[in-house]
Coordinates of C-alpha atoms in Angstrom, one line a residue:
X18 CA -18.4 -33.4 -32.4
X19 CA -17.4 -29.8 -33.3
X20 CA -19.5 -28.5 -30.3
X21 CA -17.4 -30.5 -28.0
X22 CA -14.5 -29.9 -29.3
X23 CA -14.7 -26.2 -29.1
X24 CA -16.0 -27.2 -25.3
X25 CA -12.4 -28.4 -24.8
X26 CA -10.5 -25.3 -26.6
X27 CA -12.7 -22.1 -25.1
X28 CA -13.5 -22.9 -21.1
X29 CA -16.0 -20.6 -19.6
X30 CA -13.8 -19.5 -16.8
X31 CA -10.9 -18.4 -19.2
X32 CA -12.8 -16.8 -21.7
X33 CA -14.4 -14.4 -18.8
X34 CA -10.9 -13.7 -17.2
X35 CA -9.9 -12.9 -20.7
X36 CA -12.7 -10.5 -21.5
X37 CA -12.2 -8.5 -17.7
X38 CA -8.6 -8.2 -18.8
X39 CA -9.2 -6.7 -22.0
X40 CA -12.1 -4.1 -20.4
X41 CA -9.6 -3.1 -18.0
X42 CA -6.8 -3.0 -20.5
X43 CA -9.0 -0.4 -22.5
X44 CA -10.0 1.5 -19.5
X45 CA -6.2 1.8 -18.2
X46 CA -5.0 3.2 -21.6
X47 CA -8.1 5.9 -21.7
X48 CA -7.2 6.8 -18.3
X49 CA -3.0 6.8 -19.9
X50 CA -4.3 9.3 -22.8
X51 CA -6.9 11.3 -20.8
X52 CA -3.9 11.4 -17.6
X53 CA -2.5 14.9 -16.8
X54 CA 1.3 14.6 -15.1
X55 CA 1.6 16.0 -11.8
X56 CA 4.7 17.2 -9.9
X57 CA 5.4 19.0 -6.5
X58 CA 8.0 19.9 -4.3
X59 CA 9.6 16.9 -4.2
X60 CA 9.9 15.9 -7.8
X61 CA 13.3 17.4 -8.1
X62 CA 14.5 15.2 -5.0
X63 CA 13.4 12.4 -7.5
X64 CA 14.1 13.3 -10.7
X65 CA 16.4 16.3 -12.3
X66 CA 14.8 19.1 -13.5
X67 CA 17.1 20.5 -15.9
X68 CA 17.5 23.8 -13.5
X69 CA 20.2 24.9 -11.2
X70 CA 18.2 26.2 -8.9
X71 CA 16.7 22.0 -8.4
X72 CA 19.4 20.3 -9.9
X73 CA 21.6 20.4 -6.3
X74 CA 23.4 17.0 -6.6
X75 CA 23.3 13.3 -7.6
X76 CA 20.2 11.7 -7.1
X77 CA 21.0 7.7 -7.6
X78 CA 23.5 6.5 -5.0
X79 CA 23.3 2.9 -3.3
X80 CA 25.1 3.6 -0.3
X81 CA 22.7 6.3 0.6
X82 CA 24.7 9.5 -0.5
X83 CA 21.4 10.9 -2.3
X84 CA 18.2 12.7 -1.0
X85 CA 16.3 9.5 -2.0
X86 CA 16.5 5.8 -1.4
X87 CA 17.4 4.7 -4.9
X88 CA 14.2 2.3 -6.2
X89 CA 12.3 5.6 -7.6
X90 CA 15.2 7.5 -9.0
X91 CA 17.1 4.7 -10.8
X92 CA 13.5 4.1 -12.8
X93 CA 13.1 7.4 -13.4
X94 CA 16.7 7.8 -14.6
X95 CA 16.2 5.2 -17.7
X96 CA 13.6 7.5 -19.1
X97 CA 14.0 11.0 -20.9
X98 CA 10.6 13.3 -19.4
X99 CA 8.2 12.9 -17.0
X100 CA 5.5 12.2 -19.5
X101 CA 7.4 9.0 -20.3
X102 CA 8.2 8.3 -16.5
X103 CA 4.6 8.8 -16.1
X104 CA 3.4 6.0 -19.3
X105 CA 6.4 4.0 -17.6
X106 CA 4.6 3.7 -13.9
X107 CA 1.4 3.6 -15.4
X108 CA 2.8 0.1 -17.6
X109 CA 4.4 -1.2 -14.3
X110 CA 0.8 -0.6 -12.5
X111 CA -1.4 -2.1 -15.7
X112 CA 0.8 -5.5 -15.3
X113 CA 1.1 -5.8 -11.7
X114 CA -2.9 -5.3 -11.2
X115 CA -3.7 -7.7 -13.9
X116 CA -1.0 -9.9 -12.4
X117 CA -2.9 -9.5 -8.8
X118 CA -6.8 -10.2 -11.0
X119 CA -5.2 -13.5 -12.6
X120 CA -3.5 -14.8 -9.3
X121 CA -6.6 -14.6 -7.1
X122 CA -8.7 -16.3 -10.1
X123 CA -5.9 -19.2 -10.3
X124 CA -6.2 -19.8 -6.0
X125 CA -10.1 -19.7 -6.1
X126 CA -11.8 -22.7 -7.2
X127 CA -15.5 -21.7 -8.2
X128 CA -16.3 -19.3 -10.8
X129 CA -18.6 -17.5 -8.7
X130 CA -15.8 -16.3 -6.7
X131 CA -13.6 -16.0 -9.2
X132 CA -16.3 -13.6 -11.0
X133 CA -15.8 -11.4 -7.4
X134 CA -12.6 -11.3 -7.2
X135 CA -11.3 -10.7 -10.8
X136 CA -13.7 -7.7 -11.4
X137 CA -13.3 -6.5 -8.0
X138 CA -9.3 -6.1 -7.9
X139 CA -9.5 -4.6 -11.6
X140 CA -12.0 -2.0 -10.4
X141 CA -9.7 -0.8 -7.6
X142 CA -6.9 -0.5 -9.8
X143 CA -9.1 1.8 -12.1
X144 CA -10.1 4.2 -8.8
X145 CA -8.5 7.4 -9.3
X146 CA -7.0 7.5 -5.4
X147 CA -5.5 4.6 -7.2
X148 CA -4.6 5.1 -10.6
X149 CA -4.0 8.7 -10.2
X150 CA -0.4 7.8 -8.6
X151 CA 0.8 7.0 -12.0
X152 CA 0.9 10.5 -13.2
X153 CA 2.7 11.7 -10.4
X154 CA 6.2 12.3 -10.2
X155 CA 6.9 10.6 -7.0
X156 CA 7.1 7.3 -5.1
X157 CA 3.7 6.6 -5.0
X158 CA 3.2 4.7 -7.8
X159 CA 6.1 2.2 -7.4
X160 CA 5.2 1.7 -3.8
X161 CA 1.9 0.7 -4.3
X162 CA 2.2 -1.2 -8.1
X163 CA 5.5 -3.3 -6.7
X164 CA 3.8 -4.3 -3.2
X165 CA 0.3 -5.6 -5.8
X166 CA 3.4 -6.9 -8.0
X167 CA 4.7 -9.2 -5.1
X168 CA 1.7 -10.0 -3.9
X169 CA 0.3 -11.6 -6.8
X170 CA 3.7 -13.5 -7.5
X171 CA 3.6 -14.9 -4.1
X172 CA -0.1 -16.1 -4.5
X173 CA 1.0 -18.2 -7.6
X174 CA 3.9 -19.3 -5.9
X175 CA 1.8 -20.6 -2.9
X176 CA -0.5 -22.1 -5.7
X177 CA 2.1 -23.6 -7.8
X178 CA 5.2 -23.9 -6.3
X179 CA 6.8 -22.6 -9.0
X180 CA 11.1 -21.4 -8.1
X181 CA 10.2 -19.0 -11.0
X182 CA 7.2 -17.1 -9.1
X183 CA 9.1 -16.7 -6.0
X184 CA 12.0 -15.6 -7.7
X185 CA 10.2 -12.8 -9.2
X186 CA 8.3 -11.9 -6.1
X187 CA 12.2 -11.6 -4.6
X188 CA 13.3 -9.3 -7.0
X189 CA 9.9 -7.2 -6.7
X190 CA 9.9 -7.3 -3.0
X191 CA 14.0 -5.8 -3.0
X192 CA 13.0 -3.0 -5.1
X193 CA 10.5 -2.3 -3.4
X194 CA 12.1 -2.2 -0.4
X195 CA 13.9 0.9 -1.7
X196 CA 11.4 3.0 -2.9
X197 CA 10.2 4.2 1.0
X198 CA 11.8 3.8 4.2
X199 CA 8.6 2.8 5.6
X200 CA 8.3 -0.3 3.3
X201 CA 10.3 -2.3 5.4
X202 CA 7.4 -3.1 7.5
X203 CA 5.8 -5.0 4.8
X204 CA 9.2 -6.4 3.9
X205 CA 9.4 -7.9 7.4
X206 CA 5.9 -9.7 7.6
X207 CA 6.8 -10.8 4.4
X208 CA 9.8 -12.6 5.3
X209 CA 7.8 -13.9 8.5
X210 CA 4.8 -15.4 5.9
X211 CA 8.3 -17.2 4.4
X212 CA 9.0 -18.2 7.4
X213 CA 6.1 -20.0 8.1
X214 CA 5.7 -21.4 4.5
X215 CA 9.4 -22.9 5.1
X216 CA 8.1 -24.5 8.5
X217 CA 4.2 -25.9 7.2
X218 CA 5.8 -26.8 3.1
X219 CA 9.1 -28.6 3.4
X220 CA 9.5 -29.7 0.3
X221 CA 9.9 -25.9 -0.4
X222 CA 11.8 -24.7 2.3
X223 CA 14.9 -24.1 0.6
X224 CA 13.3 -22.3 -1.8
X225 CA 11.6 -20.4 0.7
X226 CA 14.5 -19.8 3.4
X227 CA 16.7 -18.4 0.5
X228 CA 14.2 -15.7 -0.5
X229 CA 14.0 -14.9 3.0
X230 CA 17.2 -14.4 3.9
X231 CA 17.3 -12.3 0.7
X232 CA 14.7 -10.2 2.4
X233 CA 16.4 -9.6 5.2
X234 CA 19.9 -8.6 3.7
X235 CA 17.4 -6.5 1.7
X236 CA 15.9 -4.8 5.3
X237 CA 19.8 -5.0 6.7
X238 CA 21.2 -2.8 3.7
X239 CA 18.1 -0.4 3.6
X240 CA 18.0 0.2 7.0
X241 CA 21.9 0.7 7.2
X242 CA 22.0 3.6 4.9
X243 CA 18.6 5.5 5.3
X244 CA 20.2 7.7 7.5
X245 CA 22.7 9.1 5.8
X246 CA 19.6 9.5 3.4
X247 CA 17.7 11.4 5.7
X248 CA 21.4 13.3 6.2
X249 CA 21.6 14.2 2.3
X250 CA 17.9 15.0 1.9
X251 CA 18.3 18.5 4.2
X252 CA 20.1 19.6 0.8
X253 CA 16.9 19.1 -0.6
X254 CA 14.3 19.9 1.5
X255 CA 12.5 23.2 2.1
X256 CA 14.2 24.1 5.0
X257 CA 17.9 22.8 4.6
X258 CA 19.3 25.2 6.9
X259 CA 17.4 22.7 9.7
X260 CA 18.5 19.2 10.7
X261 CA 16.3 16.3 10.1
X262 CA 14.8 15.7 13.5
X263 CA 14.0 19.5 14.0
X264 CA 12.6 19.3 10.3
X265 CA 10.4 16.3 11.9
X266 CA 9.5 18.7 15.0
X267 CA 8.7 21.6 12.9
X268 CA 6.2 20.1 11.0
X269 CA 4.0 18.6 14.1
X270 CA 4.2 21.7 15.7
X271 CA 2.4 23.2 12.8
X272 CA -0.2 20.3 11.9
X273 CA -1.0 19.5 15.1
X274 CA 0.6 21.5 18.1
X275 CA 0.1 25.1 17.8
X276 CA -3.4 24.8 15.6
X277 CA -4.4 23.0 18.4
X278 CA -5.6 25.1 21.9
X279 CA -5.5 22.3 24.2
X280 CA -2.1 20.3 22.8
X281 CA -0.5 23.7 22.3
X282 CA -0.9 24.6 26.6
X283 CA -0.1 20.8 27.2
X284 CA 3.3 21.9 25.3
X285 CA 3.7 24.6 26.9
X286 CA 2.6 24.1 30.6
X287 CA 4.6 20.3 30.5
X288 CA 7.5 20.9 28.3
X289 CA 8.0 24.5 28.7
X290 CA 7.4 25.3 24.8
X291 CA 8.0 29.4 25.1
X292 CA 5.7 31.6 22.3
X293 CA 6.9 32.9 19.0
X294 CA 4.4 34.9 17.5
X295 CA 5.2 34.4 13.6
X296 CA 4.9 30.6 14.1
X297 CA 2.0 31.2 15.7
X298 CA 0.6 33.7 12.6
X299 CA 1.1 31.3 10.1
X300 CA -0.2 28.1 12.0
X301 CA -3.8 30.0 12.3
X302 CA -3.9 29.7 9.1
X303 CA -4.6 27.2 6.3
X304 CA -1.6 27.2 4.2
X305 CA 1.4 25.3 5.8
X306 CA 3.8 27.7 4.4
X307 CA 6.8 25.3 5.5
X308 CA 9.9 27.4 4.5
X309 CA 8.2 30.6 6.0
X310 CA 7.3 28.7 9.3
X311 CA 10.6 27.4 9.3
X312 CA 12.2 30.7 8.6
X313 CA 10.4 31.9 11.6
X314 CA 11.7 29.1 14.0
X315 CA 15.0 30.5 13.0
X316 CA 14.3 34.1 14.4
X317 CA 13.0 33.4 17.2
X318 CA 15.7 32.1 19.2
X319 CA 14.5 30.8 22.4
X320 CA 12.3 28.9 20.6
X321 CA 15.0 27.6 18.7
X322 CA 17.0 26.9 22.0
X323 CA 13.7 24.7 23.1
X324 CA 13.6 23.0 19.6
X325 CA 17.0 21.9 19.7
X326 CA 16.6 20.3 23.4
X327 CA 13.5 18.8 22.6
X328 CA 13.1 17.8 19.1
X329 CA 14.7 14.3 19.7
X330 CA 12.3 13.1 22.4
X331 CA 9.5 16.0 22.8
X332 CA 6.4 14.0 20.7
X333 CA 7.3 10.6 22.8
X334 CA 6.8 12.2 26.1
X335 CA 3.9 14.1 25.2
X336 CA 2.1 10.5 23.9
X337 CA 3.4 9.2 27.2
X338 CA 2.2 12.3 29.5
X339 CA -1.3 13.1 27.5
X340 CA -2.0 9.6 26.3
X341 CA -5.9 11.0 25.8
X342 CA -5.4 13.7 23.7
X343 CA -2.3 12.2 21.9
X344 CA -5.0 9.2 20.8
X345 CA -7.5 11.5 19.7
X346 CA -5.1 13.3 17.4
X347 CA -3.8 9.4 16.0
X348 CA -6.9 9.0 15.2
X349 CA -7.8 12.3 13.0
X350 CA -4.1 11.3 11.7
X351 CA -5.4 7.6 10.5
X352 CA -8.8 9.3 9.7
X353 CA -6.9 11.6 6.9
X354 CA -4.8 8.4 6.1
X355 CA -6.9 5.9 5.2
X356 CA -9.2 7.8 3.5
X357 CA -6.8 8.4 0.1
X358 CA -6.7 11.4 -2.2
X359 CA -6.0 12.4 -5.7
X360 CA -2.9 14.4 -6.9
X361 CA -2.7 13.9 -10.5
X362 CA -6.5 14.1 -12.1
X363 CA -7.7 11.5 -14.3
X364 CA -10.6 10.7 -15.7
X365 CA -13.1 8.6 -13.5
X366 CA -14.2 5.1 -15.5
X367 CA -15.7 3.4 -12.4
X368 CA -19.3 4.3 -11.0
X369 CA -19.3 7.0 -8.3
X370 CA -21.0 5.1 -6.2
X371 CA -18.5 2.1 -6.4
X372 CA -15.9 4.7 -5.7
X373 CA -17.4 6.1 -2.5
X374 CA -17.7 2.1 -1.3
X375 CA -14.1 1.4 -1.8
X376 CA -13.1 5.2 -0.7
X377 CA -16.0 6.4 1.5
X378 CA -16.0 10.3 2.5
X379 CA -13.4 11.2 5.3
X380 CA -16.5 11.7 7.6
X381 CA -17.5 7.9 7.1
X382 CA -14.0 6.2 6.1
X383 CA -13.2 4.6 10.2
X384 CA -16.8 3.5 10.6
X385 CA -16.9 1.9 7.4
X386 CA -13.4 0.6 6.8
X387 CA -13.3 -0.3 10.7
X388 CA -16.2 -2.5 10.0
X389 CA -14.6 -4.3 7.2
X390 CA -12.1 -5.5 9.0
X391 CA -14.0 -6.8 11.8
X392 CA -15.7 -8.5 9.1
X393 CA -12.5 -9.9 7.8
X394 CA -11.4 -11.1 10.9
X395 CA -14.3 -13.1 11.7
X396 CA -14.2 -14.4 7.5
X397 CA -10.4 -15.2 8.1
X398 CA -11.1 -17.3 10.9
X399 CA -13.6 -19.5 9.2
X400 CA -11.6 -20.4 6.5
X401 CA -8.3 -20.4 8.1
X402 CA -8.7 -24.4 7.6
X403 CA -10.6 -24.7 4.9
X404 CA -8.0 -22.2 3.0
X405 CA -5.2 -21.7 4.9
X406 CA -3.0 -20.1 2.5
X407 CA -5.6 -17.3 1.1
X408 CA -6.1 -16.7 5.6
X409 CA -2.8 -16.2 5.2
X410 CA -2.6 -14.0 2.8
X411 CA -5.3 -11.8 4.0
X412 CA -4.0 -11.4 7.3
X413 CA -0.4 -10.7 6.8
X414 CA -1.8 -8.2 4.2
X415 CA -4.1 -6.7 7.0
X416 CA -1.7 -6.9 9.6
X417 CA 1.3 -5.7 7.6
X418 CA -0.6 -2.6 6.5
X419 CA -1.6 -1.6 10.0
X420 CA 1.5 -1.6 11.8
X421 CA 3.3 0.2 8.7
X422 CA 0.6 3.1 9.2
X423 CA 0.9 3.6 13.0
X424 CA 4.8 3.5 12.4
X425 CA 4.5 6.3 9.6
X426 CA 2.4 8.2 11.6
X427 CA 4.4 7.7 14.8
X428 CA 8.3 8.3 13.1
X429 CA 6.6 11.1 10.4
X430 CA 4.3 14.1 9.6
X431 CA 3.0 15.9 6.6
X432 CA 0.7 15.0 3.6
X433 CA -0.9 11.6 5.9
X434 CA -3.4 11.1 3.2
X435 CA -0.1 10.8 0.9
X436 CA 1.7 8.7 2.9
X437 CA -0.4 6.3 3.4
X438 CA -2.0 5.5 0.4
X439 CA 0.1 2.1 0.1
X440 CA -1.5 0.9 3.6
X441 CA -4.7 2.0 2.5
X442 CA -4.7 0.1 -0.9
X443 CA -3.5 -2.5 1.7
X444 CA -6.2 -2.9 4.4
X445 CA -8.7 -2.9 1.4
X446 CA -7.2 -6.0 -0.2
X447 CA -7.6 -7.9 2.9
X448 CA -10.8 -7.2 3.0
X449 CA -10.8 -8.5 -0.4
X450 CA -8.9 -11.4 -0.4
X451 CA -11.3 -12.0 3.0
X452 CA -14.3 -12.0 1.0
X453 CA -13.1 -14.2 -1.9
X454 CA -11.8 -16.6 0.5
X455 CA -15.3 -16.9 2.7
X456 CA -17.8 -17.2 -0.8
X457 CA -15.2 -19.7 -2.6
X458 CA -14.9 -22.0 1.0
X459 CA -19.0 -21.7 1.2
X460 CA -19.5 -22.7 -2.1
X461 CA -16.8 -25.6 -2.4
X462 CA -18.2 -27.0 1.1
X463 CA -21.9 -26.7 -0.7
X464 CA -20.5 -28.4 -3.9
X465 CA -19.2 -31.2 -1.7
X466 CA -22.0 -32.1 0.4
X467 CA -23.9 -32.3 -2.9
X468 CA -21.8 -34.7 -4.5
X469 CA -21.4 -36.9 -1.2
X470 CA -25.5 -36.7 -1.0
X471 CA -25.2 -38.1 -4.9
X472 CA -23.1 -40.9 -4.2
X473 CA -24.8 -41.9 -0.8
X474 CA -28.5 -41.7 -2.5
X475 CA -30.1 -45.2 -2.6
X476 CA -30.4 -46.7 -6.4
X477 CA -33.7 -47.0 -7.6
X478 CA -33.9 -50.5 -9.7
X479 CA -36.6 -50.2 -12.8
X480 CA -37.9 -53.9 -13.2
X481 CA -39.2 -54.5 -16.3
X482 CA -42.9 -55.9 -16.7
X483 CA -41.1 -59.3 -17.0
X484 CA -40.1 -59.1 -13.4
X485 CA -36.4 -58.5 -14.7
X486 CA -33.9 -55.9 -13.5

């Protein structure tokens, strides 16, 4: 009697979920003590730095009159140093990866694939191209622990129904809306999985339609003030004395036009790109040296004549005119993207070789991720029926994080492997949620046709040796 009893109090499944959380509980707060802070350039656009020579303004304005949107700033604002803003994203990140781990286990209904995905999504939150985000003083932290954030909540909301879940995944999904620009591209497939969730669940389209048109008034205000945003932020940048799209210009023509022999003569011999020698010095080498590049633009003033024709419109004809060479350097581009990095260092608690899996070398990281997602597509499709709202899931995820790296590759330039750390955390989950979905649909079909081949067996009667049933 007591055996069943504590049969009914401790279940298997819960007790296991339980004991991944606390293991990755323990590993977070090593990696919290053992983390070093890290801040660059544009800390000081985020944060105030208790110096003049940084301190050049407000940094917190909803209406856009601040070098930032304001998701990042007005969190770092409620705390007093970057060691606590630090312990502060790192708490953020701790809940919304656990959230993410409990989610998945709550929409999977075998333990075997609950035993993949729980482990699985806690062991990428303890990568340190993950987890290394939280120690630095920028947006990619937030970025990347509120999109886990409002995924998970909208996985328990598809699961439960609950106004509660969806509610929360709102509020997550508005902040973090505000923490990038480029954001909005998930915020937007978002609304669209609402959209279909309204049209397929009607007992929840209210529910659904409100949070939606939530989203969108979200996207609406976002995209209404970012650029007088990108107006303020010349104060902050490294080269205010340029506007923002020469700023843009500036830095693809020392990444990738003038380090380049054959893009650099397509510039010049299509677009009539004259010569400056100091930009050219500096681009041979391997420091980017942005204010000192920038500086040299400004003495050289035909170039600067050309720049200010061309900035506007110069990369879109050269994709259109070169489409060859424009796609060989997109690919290098999503190459350094997807590949991740790590700013702040932190200590490694995960097996190298599961890290070189989940992050393979830059040499390897296209072949390897490429082929993941091939393999996801072909998963999603075979369970699209059986599990329709995980398919979901794992496409708009996949989708979502693929369009919002082309357009931050195709509207930006700089630190790619920075940049697009959110849509590489992305296109990983799919694959995840992929692989979940495909074992847990395998083994519920397999558990089925073993209980219809149980009932349809023929009962075997035992006569006994009166001749009686």
């Amino acid at each position: 009697m007591l055996t069943d009893r504590l049969r009914r109090w401790v279940r298997l499944p819960d007790v296991v979920l339980t004991g991944l959380l606390a293991v990755f509980v323990a590993a977070r707060v090593f990696i919290c003590v053992r983390g070093n802070v890290f801040t660059s350039f544009d800390t000081f656009s985020y944060a105030h730095r208790g110096d003049p020579a940084f301190d050049r303004g407000a940094l917190l304005s909803l209406t856009g009159h601040a070098p930032r949107l304001w998701g990042v700033p007005l969190f770092y604002a409620i705390f007093p140093s970057d060691g606590a803003r630090a312990v502060g994203q790192w708490a953020v990140g701790t809940v919304a990866w656990a959230l993410l781990a409990w989610a998945l286990w709550s929409c999977l209904r075998t333990l075997v694939a609950r035993v993949v995905a729980g482990p699985a999504v806690l062991v990428v939150a303890l990568l340190p191209q993950v987890a290394n985000w939280d120690f630095a003083i920028l947006s990619e932290s937030l970025s990347i622990s509120l999109g886990v954030l409002t995924l998970a909540l909208m996985l328990l909301w598809a699961r439960t129904a609950s106004v509660w879940y969806l509610a929360g995944a709102t509020a997550a999904a508005v902040w973090w809306t505000f923490t990038r620009t480029d954001i909005r591209v998930f915020v937007v497939f978002l609304v669209l999985a609402l959209a279909v969730a309204a049209w397929r669940r009607p007992a929840r389209r209210r529910h659904a339609l409100v949070a939606a048109g939530t989203l969108v008034l979200a996207t609406i205000w976002c995209t209404a003030i970012t650029p007088v945003v990108d107006r303020t932020y010349t104060g902050w940048s490294a080269t205010p004395e340029v506007r923002h799209e020469e700023g843009l210009m500036l830095f693809r023509l020392r990444l990738h036009v003038l380090p380049d022999a054959e893009v650099k003569a397509i510039f010049q011999r299509e677009f009539g790109m004259p010569s400056c020698p100091g930009m050219e010095e500096i681009a041979a080498g391997p420091a980017w040296e942005t204010a000192k590049f920038a500086a040299a633009y400004e003495q050289c003033p035909e170039f600067k004549s050309w720049g200010e024709r061309n900035a506007a419109d110069v990369w879109q004809r050269y994709a259109q005119a070169e489409p060859g060479v424009f796609a060989r350097q997109t690919r290098e581009v999503v190459r350094l993207s997807v590949a991740g990095s790590d700013y702040a260092k932190t200590e490694r608690v995960v097996p190298a070789v599961v890290e070189k899996v989940v992050f393979p070398p830059r040499s390897l990281v296209l072949k390897v991720l490429g082929g993941a997602l091939l393999l996801m597509a072909a998963a999603l499709v075979f369970v699209v029926r059986r599990r329709p709202d995980l398919a979901l899931t794992g496409a708009v995820v996949a989708v979502a994080s693929g369009v919002s790296l082309l357009a931050g590759i195709w509207f930006g330039a700089g630190e790619y492997w920075r940049f697009g750390i959110q849509e590489a955390i992305g296109l990983r989950l799919a694959v995840l949620i992929a692989v979940v979905a495909v074992v847990d649909a395998l083994l519920v079909a397999r558990r089925d046709r073993a209980r219809s081949a149980a009932q349809n067996a023929p009962k075997v009667v035992v006569q006994t040796t009166s001749g009686a049933p």
